[in-house]
Short mmCIF file of C-alpha atoms in Angstrom, two decimals:
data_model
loop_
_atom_site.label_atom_id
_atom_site.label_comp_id
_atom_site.label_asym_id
_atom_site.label_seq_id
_atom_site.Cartn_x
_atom_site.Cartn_y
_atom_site.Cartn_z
CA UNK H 1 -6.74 -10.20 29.69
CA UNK H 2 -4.28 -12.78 31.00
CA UNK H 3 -1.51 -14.32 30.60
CA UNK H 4 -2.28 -17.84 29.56
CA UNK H 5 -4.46 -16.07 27.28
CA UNK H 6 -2.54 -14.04 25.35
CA UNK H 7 0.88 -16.10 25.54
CA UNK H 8 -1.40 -18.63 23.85
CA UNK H 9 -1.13 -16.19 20.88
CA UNK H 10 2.37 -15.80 20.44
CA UNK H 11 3.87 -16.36 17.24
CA UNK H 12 5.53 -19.27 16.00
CA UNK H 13 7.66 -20.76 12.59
CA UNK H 14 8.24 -19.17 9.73
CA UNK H 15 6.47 -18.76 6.24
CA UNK H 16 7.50 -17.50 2.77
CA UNK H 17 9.25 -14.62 1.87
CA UNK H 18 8.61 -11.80 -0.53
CA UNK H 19 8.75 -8.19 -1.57
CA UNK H 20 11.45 -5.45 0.29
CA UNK H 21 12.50 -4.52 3.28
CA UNK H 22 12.42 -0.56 4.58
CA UNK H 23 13.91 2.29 6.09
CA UNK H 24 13.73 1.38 10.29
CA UNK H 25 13.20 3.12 13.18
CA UNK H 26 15.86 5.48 14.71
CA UNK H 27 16.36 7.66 17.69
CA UNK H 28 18.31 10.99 17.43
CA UNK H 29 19.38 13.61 19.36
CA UNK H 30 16.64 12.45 22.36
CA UNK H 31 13.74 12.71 19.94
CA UNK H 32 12.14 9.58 18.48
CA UNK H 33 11.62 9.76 14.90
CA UNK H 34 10.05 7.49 13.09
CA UNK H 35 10.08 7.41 9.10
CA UNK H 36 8.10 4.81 7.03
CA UNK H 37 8.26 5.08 3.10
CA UNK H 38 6.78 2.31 1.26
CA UNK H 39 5.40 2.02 -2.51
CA UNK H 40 1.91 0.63 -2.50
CA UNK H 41 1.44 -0.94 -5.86
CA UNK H 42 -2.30 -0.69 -7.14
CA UNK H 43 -3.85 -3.65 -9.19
CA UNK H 44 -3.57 -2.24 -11.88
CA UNK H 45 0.25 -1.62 -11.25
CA UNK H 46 -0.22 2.35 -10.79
CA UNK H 47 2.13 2.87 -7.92
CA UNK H 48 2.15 5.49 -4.80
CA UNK H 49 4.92 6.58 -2.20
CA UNK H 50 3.35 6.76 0.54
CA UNK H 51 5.30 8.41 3.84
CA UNK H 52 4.38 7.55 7.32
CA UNK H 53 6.33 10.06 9.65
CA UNK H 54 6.06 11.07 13.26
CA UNK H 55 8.50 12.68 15.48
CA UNK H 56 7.77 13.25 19.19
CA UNK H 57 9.92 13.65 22.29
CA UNK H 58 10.46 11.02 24.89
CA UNK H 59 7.97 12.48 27.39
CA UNK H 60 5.16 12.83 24.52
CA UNK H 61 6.33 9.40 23.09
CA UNK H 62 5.46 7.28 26.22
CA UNK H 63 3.12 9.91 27.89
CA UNK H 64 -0.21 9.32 29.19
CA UNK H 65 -3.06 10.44 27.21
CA UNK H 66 -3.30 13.98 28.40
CA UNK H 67 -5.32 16.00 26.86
CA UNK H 68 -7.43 13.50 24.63
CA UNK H 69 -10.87 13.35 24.25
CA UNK H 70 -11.82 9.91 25.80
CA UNK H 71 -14.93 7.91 24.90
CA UNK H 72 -17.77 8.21 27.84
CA UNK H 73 -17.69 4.69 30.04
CA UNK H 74 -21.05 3.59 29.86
CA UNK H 75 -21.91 0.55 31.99
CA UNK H 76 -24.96 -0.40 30.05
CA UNK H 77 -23.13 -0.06 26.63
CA UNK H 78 -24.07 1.71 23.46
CA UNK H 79 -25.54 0.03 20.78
CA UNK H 80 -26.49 -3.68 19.98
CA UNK H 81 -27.33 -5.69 17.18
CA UNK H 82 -28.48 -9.42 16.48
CA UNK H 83 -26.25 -11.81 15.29
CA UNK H 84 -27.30 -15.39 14.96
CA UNK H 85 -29.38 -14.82 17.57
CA UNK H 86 -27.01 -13.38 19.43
CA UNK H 87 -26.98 -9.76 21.12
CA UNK H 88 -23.47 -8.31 19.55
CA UNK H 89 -22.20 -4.90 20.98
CA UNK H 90 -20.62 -1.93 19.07
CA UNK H 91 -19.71 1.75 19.24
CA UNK H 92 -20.33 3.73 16.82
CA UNK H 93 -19.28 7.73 15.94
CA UNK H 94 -18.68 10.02 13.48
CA UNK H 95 -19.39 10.35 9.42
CA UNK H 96 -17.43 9.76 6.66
CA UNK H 97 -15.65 6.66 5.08
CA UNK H 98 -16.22 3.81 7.46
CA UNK H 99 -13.55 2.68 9.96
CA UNK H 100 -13.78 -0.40 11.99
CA UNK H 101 -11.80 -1.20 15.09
CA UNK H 102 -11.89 -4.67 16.19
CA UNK H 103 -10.09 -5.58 19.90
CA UNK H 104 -7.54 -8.25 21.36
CA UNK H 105 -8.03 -10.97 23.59
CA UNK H 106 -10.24 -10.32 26.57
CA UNK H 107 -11.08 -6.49 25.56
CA UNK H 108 -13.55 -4.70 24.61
CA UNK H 109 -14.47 -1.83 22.24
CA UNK H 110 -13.83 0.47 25.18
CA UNK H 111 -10.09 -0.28 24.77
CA UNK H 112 -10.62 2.11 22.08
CA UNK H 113 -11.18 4.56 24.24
CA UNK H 114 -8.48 7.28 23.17
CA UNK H 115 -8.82 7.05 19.38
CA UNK H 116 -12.99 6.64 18.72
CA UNK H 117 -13.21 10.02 19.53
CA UNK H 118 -10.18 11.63 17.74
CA UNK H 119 -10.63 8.99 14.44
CA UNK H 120 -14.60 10.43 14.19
CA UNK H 121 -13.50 13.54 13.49
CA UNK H 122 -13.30 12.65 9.90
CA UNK H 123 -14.41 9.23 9.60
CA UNK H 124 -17.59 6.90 10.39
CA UNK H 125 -15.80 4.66 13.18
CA UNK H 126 -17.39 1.85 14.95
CA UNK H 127 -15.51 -0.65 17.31
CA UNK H 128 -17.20 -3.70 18.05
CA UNK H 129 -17.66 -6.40 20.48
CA UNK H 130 -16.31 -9.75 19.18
CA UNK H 131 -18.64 -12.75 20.54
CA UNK H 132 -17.82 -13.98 23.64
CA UNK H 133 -15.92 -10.76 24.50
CA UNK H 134 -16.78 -7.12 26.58
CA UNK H 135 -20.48 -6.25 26.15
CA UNK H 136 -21.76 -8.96 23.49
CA UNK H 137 -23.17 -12.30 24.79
CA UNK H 138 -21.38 -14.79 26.20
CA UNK H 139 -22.77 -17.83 23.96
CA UNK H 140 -21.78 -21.26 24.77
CA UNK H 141 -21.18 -22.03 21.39
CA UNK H 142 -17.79 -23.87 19.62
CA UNK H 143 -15.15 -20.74 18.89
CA UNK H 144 -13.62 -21.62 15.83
CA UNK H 145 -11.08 -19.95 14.23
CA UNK H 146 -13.76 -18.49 11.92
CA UNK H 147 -16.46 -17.32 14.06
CA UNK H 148 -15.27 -14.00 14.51
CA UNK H 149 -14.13 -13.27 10.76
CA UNK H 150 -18.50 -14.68 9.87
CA UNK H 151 -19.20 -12.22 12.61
CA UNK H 152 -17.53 -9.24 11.27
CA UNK H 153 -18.09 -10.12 7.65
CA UNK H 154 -21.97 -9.85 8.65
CA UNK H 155 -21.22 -6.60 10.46
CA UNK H 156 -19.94 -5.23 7.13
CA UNK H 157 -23.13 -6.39 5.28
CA UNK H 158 -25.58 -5.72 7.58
CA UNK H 159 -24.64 -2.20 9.90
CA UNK H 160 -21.21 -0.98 7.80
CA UNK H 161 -22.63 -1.31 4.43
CA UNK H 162 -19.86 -0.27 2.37
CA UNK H 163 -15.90 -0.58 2.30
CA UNK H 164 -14.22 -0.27 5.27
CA UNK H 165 -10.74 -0.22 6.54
CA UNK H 166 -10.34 -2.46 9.67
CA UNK H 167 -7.95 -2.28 12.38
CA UNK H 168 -7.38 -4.79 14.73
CA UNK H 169 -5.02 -5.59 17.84
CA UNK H 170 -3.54 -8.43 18.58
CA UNK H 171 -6.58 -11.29 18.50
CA UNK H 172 -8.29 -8.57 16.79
CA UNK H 173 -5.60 -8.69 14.07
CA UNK H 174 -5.92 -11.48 13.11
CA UNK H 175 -9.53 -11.43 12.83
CA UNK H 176 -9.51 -8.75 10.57
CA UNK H 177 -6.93 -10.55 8.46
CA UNK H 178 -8.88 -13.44 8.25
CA UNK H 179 -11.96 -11.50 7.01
CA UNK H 180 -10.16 -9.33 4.49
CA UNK H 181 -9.16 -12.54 3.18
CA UNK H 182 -12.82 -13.79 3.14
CA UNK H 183 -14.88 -10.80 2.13
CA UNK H 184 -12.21 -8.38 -0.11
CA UNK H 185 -14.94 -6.76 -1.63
CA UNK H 186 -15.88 -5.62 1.70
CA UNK H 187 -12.18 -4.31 2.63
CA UNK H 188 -10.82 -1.59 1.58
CA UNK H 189 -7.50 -1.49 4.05
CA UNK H 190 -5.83 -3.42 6.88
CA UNK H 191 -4.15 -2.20 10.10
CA UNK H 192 -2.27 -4.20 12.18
CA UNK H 193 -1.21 -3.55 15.86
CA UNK H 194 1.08 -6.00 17.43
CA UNK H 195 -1.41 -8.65 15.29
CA UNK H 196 -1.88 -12.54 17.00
CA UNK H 197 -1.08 -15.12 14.54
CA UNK H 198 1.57 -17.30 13.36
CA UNK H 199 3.57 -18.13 10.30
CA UNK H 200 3.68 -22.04 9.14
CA UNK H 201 6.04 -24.32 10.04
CA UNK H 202 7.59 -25.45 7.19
CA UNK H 203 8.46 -28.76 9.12
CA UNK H 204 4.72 -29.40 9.54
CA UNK H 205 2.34 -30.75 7.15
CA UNK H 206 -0.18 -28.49 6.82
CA UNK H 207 -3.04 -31.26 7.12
CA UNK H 208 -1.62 -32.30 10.45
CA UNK H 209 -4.31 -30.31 12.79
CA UNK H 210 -6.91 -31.71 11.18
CA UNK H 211 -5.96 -34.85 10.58
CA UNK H 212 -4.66 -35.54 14.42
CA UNK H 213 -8.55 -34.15 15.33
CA UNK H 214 -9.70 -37.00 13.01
CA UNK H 215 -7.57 -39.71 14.19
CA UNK H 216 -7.15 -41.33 16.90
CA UNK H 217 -7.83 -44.90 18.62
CA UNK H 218 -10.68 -46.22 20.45
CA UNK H 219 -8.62 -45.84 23.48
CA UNK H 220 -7.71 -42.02 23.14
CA UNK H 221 -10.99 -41.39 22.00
CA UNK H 222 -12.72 -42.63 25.34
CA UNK H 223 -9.96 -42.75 28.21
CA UNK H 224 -7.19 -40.16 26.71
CA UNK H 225 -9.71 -37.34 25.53
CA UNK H 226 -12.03 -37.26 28.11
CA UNK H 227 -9.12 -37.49 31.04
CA UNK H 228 -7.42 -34.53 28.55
CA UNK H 229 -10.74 -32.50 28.89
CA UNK H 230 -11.17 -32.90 32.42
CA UNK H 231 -7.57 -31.81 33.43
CA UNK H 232 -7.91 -28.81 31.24
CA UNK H 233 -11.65 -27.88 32.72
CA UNK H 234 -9.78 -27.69 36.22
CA UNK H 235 -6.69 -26.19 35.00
CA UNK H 236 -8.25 -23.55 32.58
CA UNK H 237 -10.82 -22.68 35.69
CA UNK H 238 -8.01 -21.90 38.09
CA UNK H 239 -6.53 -19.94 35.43
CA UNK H 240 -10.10 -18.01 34.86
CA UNK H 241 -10.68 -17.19 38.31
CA UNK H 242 -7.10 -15.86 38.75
CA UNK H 243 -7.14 -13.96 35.61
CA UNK H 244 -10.26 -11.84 36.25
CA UNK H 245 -9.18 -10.80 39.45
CA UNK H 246 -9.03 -6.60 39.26
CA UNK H 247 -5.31 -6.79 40.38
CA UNK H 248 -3.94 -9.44 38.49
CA UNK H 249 -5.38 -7.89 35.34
CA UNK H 250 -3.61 -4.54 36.32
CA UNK H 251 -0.46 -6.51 37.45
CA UNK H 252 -0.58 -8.03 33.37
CA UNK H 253 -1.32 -4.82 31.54
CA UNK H 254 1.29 -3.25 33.10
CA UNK H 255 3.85 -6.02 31.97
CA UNK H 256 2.59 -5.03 28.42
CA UNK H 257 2.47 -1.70 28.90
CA UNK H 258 5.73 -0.11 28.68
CA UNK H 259 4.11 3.19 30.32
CA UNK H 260 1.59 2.11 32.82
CA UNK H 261 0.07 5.61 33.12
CA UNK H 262 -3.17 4.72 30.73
CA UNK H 263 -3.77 1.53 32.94
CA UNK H 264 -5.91 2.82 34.82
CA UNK H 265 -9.54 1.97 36.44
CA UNK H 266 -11.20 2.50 33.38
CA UNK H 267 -9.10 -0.19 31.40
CA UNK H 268 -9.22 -2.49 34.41
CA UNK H 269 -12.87 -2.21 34.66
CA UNK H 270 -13.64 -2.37 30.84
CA UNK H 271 -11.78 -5.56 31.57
CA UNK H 272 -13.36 -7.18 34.26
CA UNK H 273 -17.10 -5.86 34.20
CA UNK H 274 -17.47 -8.53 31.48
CA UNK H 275 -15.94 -11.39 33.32
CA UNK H 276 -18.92 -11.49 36.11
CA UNK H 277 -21.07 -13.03 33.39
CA UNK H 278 -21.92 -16.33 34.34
CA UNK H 279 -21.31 -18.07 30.99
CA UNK H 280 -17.60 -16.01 31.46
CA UNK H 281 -15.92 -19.07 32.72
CA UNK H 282 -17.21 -21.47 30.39
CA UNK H 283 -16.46 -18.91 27.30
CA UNK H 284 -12.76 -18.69 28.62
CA UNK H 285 -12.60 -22.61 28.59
CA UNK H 286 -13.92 -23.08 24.98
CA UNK H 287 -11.63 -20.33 24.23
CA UNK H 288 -8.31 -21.64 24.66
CA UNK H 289 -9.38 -25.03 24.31
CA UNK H 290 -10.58 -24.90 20.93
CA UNK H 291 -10.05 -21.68 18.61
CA UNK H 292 -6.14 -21.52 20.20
CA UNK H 293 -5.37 -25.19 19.45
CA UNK H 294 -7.08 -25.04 15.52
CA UNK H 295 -5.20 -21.29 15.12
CA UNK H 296 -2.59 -22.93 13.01
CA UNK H 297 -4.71 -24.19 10.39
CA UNK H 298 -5.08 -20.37 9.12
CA UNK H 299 -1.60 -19.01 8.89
CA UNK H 300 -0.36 -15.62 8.54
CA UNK H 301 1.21 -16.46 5.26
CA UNK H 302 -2.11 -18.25 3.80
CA UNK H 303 -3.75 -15.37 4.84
CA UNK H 304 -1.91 -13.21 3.48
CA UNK H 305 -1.24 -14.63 0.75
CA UNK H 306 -5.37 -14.18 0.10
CA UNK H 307 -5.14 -10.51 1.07
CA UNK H 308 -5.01 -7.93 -1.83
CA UNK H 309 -5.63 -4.39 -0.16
CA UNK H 310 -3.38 -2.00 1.58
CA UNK H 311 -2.10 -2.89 4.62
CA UNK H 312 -0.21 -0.59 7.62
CA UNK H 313 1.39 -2.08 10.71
CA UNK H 314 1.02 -0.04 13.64
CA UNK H 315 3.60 -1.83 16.05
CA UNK H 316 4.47 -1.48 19.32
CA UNK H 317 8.24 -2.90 19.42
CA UNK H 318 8.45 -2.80 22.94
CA UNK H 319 6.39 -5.74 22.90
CA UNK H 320 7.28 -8.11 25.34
CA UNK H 321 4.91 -10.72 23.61
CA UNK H 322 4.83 -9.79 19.66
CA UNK H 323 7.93 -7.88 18.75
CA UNK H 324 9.30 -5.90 16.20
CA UNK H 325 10.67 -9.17 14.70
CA UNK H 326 7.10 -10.39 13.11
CA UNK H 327 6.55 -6.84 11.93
CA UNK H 328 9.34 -7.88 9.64
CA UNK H 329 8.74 -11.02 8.85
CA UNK H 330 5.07 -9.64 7.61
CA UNK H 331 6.79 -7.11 5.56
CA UNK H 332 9.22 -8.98 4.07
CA UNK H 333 5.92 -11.35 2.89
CA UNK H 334 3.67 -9.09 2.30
CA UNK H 335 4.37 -6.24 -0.79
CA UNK H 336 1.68 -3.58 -0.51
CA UNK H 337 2.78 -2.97 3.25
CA UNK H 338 3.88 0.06 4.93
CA UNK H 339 4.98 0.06 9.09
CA UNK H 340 4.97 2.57 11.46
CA UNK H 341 7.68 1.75 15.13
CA UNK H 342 6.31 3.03 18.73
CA UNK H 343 7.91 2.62 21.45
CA UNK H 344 5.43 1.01 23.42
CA UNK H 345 4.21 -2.34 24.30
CA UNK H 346 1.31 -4.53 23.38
CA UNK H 347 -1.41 -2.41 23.05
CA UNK H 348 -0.03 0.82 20.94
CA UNK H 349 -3.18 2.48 20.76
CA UNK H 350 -3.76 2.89 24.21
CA UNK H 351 -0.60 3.27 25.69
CA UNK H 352 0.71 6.10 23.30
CA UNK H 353 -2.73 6.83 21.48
CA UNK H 354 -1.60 10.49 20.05
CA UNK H 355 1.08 8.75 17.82
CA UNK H 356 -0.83 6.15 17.30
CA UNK H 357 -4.22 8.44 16.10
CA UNK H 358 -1.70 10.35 14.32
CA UNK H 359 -0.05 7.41 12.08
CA UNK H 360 -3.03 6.18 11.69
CA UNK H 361 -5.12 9.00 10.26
CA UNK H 362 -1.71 9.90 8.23
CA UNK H 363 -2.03 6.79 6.86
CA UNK H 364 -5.74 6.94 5.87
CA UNK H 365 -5.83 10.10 4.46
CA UNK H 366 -2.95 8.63 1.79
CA UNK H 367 -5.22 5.37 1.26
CA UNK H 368 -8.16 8.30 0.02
CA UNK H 369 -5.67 10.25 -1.94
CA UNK H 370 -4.53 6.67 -3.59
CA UNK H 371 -8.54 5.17 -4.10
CA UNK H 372 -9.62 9.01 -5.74
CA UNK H 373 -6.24 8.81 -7.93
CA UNK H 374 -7.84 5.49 -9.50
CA UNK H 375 -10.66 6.69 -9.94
CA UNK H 376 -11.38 7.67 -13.63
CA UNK H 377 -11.53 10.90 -14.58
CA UNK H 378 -14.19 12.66 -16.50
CA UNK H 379 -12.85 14.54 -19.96
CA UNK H 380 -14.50 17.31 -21.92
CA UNK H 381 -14.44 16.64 -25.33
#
């Protein structure tokens, strides 16, 4: 995880608006309580309150995970499937209704570390590997925006094989926006933490991306391009070589972590391990040169205005990258929402995983009580 990398996914404009606001976060007497009570409003217009609540003291609130079960570090990785051809890695634990953790920017499905275990208690979970990312291959292939929604579509079909809820942070968001938009049959839930993405601008046409890839003179074409591509090659590689360095990765997480004490050499290694590949560097400069230039052809509000499930946002609004700000803005948009407030930074899950595991399972256990209330009943006669 960098910088460049993940600034690059900092939001931008604004979209629509629609549906309500909600009750906020407040802080009382020392202890931080959080209270979350949204209406999610079925298809067929059957609605349920649904209350996400959590109240901890300050120590607990931005403690280290003491006491949690933590998923084994296994250099070699768990399991692997075949994608495309390509050798995709995922975790997998548990039994039950299928959950599916997806990871940011240059993590892995050992960021999941603290919540595998404790979310397999009562549900199938599996995190997986996006391509180009932690144990899966490195292919030298174009990353477009929609390579990672095919991937985990295909997961769902192929491994998953039923509904799932997905959760996904921050790159990982927005990939599991994208492919609830794209497979809804497949989705039975969103989460959100701290998700990458950005609304529309509504001073921008929204052909302009593609249409400035299509355009162009002879000149750019042959003498602007290539000269373009060249400076970024050197630029991005510097930026590479610096970012996968073990202390300038621990120096970053701990400007996103509000409480360092999870960054530890677990994280840092989960994070760098994957960086010695050597397709790593190339990976990193297809990366930000192509999926986070073509980003803002799928928007937050076209993709949400696709989405029809249940979605929570788990949000860190300590932020110092995606604050508490876009939670609202997604809210606002989006009807069938409910939002949960930690006070931690980029990576909720990790940083204060016992409130996060907790919101999170609170919140799935009223998405079961709301899909058996629809389901129809069977009468004596």
């Amino acid at each position: 995880m960098s910088v460049a990398s993940v600034a690059a996914l900092r939001t931008a404009g604004s979209g629509r608006r629609r549906g309500a606001g909600s009750q906020q976060t407040g802080l009382n007497g020392g202890r931080f309580l959080m209270m979350q009570r949204r209406e999610l409003v079925t298809k067929a217009g059957i609605a349920l309150a649904v209350s996400c609540s959590m109240a901890t003291s300050p120590a607990s609130a931005n403690g280290a995970a003491q006491g949690l079960e933590i998923l084994p570090f296994k250099a070699d990785g768990y399991n692997f499937w075949t994608w495309r051809g390509r050798r995709i890695h995922y975790v997998e634990q548990g039994a039950g209704r299928p959950v599916v953790l997806i990871h940011g920017f240059g993590a892995s499905a050992f960021h999941w570390r603290y919540n595998i275990p404790e979310l397999a208690k009562k549900y199938k979970v599996y995190a997986i590997d996006l391509l180009g990312f932690g144990w899966s291959e490195k292919a030298l292939v174009d990353y477009e925006a929609t390579i990672w929604m095919e991937q985990v579509s295909d997961f769902l079909r192929e491994i998953v094989k039923e509904p799932a809820v997905l959760v996904g942070n921050s790159l990982g968001g927005f990939t599991t926006l994208f492919t609830a938009t794209e497979v809804p049959e497949l989705v039975r839930g969103v989460v959100l933490l701290n998700s990458a993405g950005q609304f529309a601008d509504p001073n921008k046409p929204a052909a302009a991306p593609a249409e400035e890839e299509e355009g162009g003179s002879a000149l750019s074409r042959y003498i602007v391009q290539p000269l373009k591509e060249a400076f970024q090659r050197v630029v991005l590689g510097l930026l590479f070589w610096q970012s996968k360095q073990p202390a300038r990765v621990e120096k970053v997480l701990k400007s996103v972590y509000i409480d360092p004490s999870n960054v530890d050499d677990y994280l840092v290694g989960s994070i760098t391990a994957p960086a010695a590949d050597p397709n790593a560097g190339e990976v990193y400069y297809r990366l930000m040169s192509r999926f986070m230039s073509n980003q803002s052809r799928y928007t937050l509000d076209r993709l949400l205005g696709k989405m029809s499930c249940p979605l929570l946002l788990l949000w860190g609004d300590l932020d110092p990258w995606v604050g508490p700000a876009k939670a609202a803005r997604i809210q606002e948009f989006y009807a069938d929402t409910a939002v949960v407030h930690l006070q931690a930074g980029h990576c909720p899950h990790d940083e204060a995983p016992e409130q996060a595991n907790r919101a999170l399972l609170e919140w799935l256990a009223a998405l079961d009580a709301r899909a058996k209330s629809a389901e129809p009943s069977l009468q004596t006669v």
